[in-house]
PDB file of C-alpha atoms and ligand atoms in Angstrom:
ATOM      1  CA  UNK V  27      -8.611 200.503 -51.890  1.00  0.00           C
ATOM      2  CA  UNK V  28     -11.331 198.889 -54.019  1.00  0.00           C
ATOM      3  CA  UNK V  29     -11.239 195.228 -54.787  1.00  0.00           C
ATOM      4  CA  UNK V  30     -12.038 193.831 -57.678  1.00  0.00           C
ATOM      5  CA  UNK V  31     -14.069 190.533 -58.890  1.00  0.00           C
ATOM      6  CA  UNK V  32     -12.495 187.347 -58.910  1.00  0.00           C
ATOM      7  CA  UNK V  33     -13.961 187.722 -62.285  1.00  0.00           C
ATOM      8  CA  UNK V  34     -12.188 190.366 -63.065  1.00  0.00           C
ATOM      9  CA  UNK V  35      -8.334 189.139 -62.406  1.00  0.00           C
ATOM     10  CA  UNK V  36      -9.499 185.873 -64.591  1.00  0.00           C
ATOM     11  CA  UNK V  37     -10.223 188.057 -67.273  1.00  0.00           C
ATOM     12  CA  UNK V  38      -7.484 189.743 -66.821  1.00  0.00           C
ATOM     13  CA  UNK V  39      -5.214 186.706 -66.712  1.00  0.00           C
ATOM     14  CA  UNK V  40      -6.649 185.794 -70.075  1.00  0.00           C
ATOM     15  CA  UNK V  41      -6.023 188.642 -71.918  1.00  0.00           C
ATOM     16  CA  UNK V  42      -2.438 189.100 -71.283  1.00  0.00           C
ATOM     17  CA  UNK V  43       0.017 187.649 -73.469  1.00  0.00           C
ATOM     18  CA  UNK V  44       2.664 186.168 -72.280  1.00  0.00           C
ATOM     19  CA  UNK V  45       5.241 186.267 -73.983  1.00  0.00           C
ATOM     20  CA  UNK V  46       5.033 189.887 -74.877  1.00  0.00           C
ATOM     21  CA  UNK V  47       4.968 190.332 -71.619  1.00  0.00           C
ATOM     22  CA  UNK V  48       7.605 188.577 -70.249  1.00  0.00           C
ATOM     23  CA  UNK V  49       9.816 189.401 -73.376  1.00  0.00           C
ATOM     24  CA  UNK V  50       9.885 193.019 -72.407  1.00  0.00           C
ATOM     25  CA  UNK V  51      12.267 192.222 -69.592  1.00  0.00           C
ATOM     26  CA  UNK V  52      14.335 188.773 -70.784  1.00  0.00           C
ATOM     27  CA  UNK V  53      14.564 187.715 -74.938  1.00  0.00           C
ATOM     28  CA  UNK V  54      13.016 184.322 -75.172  1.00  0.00           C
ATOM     29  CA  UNK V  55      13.433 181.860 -77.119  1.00  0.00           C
ATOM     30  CA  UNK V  56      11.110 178.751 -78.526  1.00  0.00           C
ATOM     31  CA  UNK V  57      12.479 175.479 -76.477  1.00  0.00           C
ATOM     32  CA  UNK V  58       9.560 172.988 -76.819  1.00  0.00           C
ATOM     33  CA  UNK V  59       5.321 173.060 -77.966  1.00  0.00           C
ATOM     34  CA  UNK V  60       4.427 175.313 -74.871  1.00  0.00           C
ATOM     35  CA  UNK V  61       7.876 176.761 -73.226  1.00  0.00           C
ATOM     36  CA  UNK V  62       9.870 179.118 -73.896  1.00  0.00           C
ATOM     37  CA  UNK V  63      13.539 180.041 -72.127  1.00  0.00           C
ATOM     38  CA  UNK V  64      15.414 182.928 -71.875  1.00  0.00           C
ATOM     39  CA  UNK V  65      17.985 184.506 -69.251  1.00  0.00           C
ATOM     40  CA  UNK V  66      16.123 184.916 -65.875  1.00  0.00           C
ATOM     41  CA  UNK V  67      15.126 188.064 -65.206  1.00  0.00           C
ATOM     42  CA  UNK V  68      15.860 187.962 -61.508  1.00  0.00           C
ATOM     43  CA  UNK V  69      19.332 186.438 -60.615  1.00  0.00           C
ATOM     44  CA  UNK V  70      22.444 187.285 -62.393  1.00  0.00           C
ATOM     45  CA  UNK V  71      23.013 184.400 -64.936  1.00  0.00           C
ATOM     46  CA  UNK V  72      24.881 183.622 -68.551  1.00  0.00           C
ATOM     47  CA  UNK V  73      23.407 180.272 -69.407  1.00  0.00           C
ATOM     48  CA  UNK V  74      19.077 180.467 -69.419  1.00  0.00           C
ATOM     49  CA  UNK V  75      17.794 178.669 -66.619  1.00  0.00           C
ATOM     50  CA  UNK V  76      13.932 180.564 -66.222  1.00  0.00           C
ATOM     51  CA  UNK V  77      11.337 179.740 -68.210  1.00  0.00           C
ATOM     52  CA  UNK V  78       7.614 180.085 -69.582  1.00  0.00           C
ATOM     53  CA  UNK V  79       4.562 178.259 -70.146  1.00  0.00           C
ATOM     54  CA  UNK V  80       2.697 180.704 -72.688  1.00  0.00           C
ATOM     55  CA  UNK V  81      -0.699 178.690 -72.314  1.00  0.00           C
ATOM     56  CA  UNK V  82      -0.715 177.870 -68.552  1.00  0.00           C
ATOM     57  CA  UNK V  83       0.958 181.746 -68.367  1.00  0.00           C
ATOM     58  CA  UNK V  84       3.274 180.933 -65.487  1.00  0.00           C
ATOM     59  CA  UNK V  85       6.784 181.392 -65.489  1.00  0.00           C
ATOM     60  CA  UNK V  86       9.664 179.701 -63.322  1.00  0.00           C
ATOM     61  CA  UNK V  87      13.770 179.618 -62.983  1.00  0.00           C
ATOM     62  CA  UNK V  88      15.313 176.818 -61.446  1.00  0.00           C
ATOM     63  CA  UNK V  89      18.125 179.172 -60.431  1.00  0.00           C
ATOM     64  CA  UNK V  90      16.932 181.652 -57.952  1.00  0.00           C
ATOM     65  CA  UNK V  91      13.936 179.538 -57.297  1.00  0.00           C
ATOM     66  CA  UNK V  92      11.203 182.289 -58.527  1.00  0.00           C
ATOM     67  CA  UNK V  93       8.217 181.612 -60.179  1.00  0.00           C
ATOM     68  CA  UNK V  94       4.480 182.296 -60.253  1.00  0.00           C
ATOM     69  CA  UNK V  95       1.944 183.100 -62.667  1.00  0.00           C
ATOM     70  CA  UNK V  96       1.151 186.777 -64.855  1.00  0.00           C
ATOM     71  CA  UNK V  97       0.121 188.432 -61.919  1.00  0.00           C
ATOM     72  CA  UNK V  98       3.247 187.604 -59.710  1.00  0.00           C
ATOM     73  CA  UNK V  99       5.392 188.328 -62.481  1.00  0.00           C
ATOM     74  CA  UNK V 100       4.133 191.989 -62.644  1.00  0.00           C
ATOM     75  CA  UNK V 101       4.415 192.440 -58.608  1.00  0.00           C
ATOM     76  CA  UNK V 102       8.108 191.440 -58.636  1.00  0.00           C
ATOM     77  CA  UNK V 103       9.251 193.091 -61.738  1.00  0.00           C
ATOM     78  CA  UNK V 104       7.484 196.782 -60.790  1.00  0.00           C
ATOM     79  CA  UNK V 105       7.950 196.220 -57.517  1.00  0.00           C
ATOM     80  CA  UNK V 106       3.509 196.764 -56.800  1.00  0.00           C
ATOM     81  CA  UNK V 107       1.338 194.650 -54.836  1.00  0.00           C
ATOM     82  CA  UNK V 108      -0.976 192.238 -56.289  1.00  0.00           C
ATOM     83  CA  UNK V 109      -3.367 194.926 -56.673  1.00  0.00           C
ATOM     84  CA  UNK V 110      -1.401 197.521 -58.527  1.00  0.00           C
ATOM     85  CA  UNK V 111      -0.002 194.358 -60.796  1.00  0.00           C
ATOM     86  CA  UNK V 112      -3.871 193.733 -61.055  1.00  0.00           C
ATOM     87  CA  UNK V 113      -4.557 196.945 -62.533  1.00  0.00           C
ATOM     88  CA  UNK V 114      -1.526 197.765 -64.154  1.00  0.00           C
ATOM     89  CA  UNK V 115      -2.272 194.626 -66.536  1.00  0.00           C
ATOM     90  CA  UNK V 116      -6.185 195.630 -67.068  1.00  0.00           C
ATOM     91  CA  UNK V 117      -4.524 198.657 -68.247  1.00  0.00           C
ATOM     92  CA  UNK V 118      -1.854 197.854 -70.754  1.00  0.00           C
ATOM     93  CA  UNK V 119      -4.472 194.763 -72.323  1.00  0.00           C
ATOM     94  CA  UNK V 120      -7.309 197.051 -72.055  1.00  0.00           C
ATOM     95  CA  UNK V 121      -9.814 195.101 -69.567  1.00  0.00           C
ATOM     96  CA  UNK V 122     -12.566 197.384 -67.691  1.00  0.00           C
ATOM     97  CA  UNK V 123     -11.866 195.934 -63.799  1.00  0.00           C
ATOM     98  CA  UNK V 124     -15.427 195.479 -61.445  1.00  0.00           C
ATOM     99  CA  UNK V 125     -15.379 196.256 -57.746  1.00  0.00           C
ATOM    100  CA  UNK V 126     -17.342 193.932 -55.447  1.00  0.00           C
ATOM    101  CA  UNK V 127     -19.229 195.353 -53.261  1.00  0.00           C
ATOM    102  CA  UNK V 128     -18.518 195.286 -49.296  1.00  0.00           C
ATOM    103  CA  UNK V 129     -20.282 195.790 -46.136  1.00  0.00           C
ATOM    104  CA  UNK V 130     -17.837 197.789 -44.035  1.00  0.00           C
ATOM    105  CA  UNK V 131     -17.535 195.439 -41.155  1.00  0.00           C
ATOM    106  CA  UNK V 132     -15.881 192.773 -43.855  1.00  0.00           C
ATOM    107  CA  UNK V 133     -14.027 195.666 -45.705  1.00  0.00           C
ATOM    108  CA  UNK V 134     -12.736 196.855 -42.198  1.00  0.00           C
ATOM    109  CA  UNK V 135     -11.775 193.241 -41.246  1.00  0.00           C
ATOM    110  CA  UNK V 136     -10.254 192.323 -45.060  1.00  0.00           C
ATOM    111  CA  UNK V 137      -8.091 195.588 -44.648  1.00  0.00           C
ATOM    112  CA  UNK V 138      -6.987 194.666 -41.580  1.00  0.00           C
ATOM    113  CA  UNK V 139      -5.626 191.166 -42.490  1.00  0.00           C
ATOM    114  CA  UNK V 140      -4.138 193.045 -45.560  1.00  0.00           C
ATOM    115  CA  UNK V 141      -1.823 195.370 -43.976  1.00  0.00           C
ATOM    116  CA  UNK V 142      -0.668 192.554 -41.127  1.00  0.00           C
ATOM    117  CA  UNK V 143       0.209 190.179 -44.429  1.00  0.00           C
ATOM    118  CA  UNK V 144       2.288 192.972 -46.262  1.00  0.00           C
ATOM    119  CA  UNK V 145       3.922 193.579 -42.272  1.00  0.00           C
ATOM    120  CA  UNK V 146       4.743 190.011 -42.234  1.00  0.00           C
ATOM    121  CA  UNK V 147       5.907 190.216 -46.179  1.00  0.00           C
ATOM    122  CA  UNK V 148       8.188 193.230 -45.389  1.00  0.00           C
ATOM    123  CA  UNK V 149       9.809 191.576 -42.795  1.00  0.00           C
ATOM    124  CA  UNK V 150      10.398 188.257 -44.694  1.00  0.00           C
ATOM    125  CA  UNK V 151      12.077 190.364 -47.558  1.00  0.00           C
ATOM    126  CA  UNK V 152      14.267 192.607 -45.292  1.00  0.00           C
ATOM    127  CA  UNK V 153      15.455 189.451 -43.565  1.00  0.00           C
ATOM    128  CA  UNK V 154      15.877 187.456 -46.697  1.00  0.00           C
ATOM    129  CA  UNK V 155      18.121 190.553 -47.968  1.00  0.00           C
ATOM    130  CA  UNK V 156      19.423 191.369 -44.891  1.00  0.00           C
ATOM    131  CA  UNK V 157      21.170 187.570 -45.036  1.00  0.00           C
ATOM    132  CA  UNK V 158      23.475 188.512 -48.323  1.00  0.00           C
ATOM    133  CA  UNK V 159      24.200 192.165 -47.856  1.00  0.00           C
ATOM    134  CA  UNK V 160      24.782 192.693 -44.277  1.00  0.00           C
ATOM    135  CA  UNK V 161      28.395 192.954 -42.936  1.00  0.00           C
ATOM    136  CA  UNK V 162      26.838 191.742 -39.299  1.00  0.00           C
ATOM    137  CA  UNK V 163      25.349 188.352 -41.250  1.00  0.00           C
ATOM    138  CA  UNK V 164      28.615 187.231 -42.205  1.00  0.00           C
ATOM    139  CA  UNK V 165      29.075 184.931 -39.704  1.00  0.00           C
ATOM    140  CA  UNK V 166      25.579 183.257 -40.687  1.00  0.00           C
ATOM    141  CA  UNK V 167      26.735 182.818 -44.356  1.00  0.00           C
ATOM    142  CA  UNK V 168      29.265 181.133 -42.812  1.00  0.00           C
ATOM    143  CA  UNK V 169      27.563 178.772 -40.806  1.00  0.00           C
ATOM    144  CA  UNK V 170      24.865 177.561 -43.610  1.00  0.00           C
ATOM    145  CA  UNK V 171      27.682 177.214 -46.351  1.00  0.00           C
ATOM    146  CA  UNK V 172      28.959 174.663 -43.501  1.00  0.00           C
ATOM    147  CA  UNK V 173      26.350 173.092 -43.424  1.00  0.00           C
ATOM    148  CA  UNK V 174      26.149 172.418 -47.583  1.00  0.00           C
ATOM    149  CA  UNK V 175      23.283 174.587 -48.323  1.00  0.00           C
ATOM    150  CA  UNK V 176      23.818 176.613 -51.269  1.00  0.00           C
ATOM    151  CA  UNK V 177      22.622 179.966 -51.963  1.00  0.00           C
ATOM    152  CA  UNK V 178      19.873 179.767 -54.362  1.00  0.00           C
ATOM    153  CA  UNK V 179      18.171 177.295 -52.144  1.00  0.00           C
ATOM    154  CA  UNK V 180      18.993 179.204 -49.420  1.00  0.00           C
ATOM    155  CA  UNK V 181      16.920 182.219 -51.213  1.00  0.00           C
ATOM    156  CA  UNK V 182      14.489 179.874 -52.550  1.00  0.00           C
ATOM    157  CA  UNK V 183      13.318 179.427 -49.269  1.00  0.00           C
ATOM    158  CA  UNK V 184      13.764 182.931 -48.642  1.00  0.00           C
ATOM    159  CA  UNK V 185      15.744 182.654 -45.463  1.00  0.00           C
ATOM    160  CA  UNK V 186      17.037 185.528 -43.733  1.00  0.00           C
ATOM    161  CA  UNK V 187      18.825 186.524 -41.211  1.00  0.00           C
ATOM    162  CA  UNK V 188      17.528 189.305 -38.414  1.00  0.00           C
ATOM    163  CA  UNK V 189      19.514 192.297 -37.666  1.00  0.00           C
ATOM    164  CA  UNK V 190      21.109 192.674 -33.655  1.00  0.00           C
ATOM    165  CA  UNK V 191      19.846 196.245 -33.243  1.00  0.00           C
ATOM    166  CA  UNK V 192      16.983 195.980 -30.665  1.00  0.00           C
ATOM    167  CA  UNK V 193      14.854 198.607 -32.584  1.00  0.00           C
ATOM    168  CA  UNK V 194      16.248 197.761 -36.728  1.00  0.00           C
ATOM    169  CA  UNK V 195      13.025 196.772 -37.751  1.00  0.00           C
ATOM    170  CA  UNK V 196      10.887 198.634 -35.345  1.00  0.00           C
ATOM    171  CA  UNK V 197      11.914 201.835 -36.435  1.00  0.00           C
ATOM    172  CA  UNK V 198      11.821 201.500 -40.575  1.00  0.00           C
ATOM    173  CA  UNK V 199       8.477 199.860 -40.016  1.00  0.00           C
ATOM    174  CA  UNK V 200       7.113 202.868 -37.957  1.00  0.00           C
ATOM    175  CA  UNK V 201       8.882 205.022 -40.911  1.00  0.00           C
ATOM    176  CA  UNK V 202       6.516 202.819 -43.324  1.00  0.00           C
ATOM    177  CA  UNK V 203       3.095 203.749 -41.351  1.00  0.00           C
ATOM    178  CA  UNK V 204       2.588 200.381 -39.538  1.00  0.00           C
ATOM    179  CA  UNK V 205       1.211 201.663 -36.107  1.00  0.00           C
ATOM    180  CA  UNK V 206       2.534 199.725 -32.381  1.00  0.00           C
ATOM    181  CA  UNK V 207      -1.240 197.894 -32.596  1.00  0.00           C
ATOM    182  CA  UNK V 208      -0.244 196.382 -35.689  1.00  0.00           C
ATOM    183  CA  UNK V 209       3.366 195.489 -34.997  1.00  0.00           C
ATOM    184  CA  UNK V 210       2.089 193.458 -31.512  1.00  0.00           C
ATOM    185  CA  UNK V 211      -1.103 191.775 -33.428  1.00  0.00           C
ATOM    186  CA  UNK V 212       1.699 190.479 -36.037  1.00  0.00           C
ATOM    187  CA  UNK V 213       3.997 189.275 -33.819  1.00  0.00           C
ATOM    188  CA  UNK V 214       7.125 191.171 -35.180  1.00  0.00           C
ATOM    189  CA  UNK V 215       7.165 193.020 -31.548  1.00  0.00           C
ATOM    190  CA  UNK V 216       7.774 192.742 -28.072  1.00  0.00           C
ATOM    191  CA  UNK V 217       6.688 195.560 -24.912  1.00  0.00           C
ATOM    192  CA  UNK V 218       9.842 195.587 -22.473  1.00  0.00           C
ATOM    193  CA  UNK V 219       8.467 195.079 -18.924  1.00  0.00           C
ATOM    194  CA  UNK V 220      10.727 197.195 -17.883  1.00  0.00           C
ATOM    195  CA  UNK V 221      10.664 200.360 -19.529  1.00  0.00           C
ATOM    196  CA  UNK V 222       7.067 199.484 -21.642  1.00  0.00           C
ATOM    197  CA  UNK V 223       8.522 199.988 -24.715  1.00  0.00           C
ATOM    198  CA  UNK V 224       8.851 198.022 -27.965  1.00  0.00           C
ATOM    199  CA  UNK V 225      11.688 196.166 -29.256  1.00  0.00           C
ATOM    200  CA  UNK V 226      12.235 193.998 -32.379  1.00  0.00           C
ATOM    201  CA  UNK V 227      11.414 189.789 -31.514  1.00  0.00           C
ATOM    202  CA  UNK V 228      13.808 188.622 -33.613  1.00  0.00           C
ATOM    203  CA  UNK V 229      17.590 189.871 -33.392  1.00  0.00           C
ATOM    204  CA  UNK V 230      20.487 188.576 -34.556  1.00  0.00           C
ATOM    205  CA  UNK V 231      19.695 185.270 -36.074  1.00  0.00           C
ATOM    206  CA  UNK V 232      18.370 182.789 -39.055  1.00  0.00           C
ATOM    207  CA  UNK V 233      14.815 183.339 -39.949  1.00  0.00           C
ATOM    208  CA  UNK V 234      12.318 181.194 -41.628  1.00  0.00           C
ATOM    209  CA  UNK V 235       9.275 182.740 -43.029  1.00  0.00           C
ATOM    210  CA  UNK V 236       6.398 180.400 -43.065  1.00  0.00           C
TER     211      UNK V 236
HETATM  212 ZN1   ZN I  24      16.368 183.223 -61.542  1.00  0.00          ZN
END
């Protein structure tokens, strides 16, 4: 994958508009000089709690907790990474992207870091899911509505919860391409002394991403 000039995403970030943007997936309406407040496109709501600065271009809800500027917008409403969002925006405002250039030590090295931070993402997202959906978590909803903490903290701070299987996330993330190299180096993994084979770190409890 090429990447682009720092340049390049600032230019970028200036030619979108935001509001055309955002209003594509949520009606907005005027609610002071530089904000604007609709129904959030992410939670389920009835009464507008997300909102955007046009000017800054960065968007929040104080429901479900999301928020983050033009670029992060793009990534969690088409479901790309940054990079796709990158270019999906020079190509709907009509901005000509530059690739740096690379030696292929760093390129090797940048890559590398790249594909253990989208592990670590994946896992964080399955977890944070995994806490709401699963019949297995149910006794972890449980425990943190005991404890008073409401859900769209709760997903704010993208907690999750870690299936029991020994192999749940071992296996889909094999499925996705991650090799066992990658799995150990990020920490998601352990080898069985035993038998020498790999099994999932985290099972059957809260998780925390950092
Ligand atoms: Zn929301």
């Amino acid at each position: 994958m090429p990447r682009y000039t720092d340049d390049s995403k600032e230019r970028v970030r200036d030619a979108v508009d935001m509001i055309d943007l955002v209003s594509a997936r949520t009606e907005l309406r005027r609610a002071g000089a530089n904000s604007y407040q609709g129904l959030c496109p992410f939670h389920d709501e009835r009464t507008p709690s997300f909102g955007i600065d046009p000017v800054k271009k960065v968007y929040h809800c104080f429901g479900c907790g999301s928020g983050g500027d033009v670029f992060r917008f793009v990534q969690e409403t088409e479901g790309v990474d940054f990079q796709g969002a990158l270019e999906l925006l020079a190509d709907r405002y009509a901005v000509e992207l530059e690739v740096e250039d690379e030696d292929p030590r760093t390129a090797a090295r940048r890559r590398r870091r790249e594909r253990l931070y989208a592990l670590l993402e994946r896992y964080a997202a399955y977890y944070a899911r995994y806490l709401w959906e699963a019949a297995e978590a149910a006794d972890a909803r449980a425990y943190v509505a005991a404890r008073g903490l409401d859900e769209a903290t709760l997903r704010r701070f993208r907690v999750g919860y870690a299936a029991s299987a020994w192999d749940h996330m071992y296996t889909r993330s094999r499925s996705a391409g991650f090799s066992d190299e990658e799995l150990l180096a990020a920490g998601v993994v352990q080898r069985s002394r035993e038998r020498g084979t790999l099994y999932d770190r985290f099972r059957g409890r809260l998780t925390f991403p950092l």
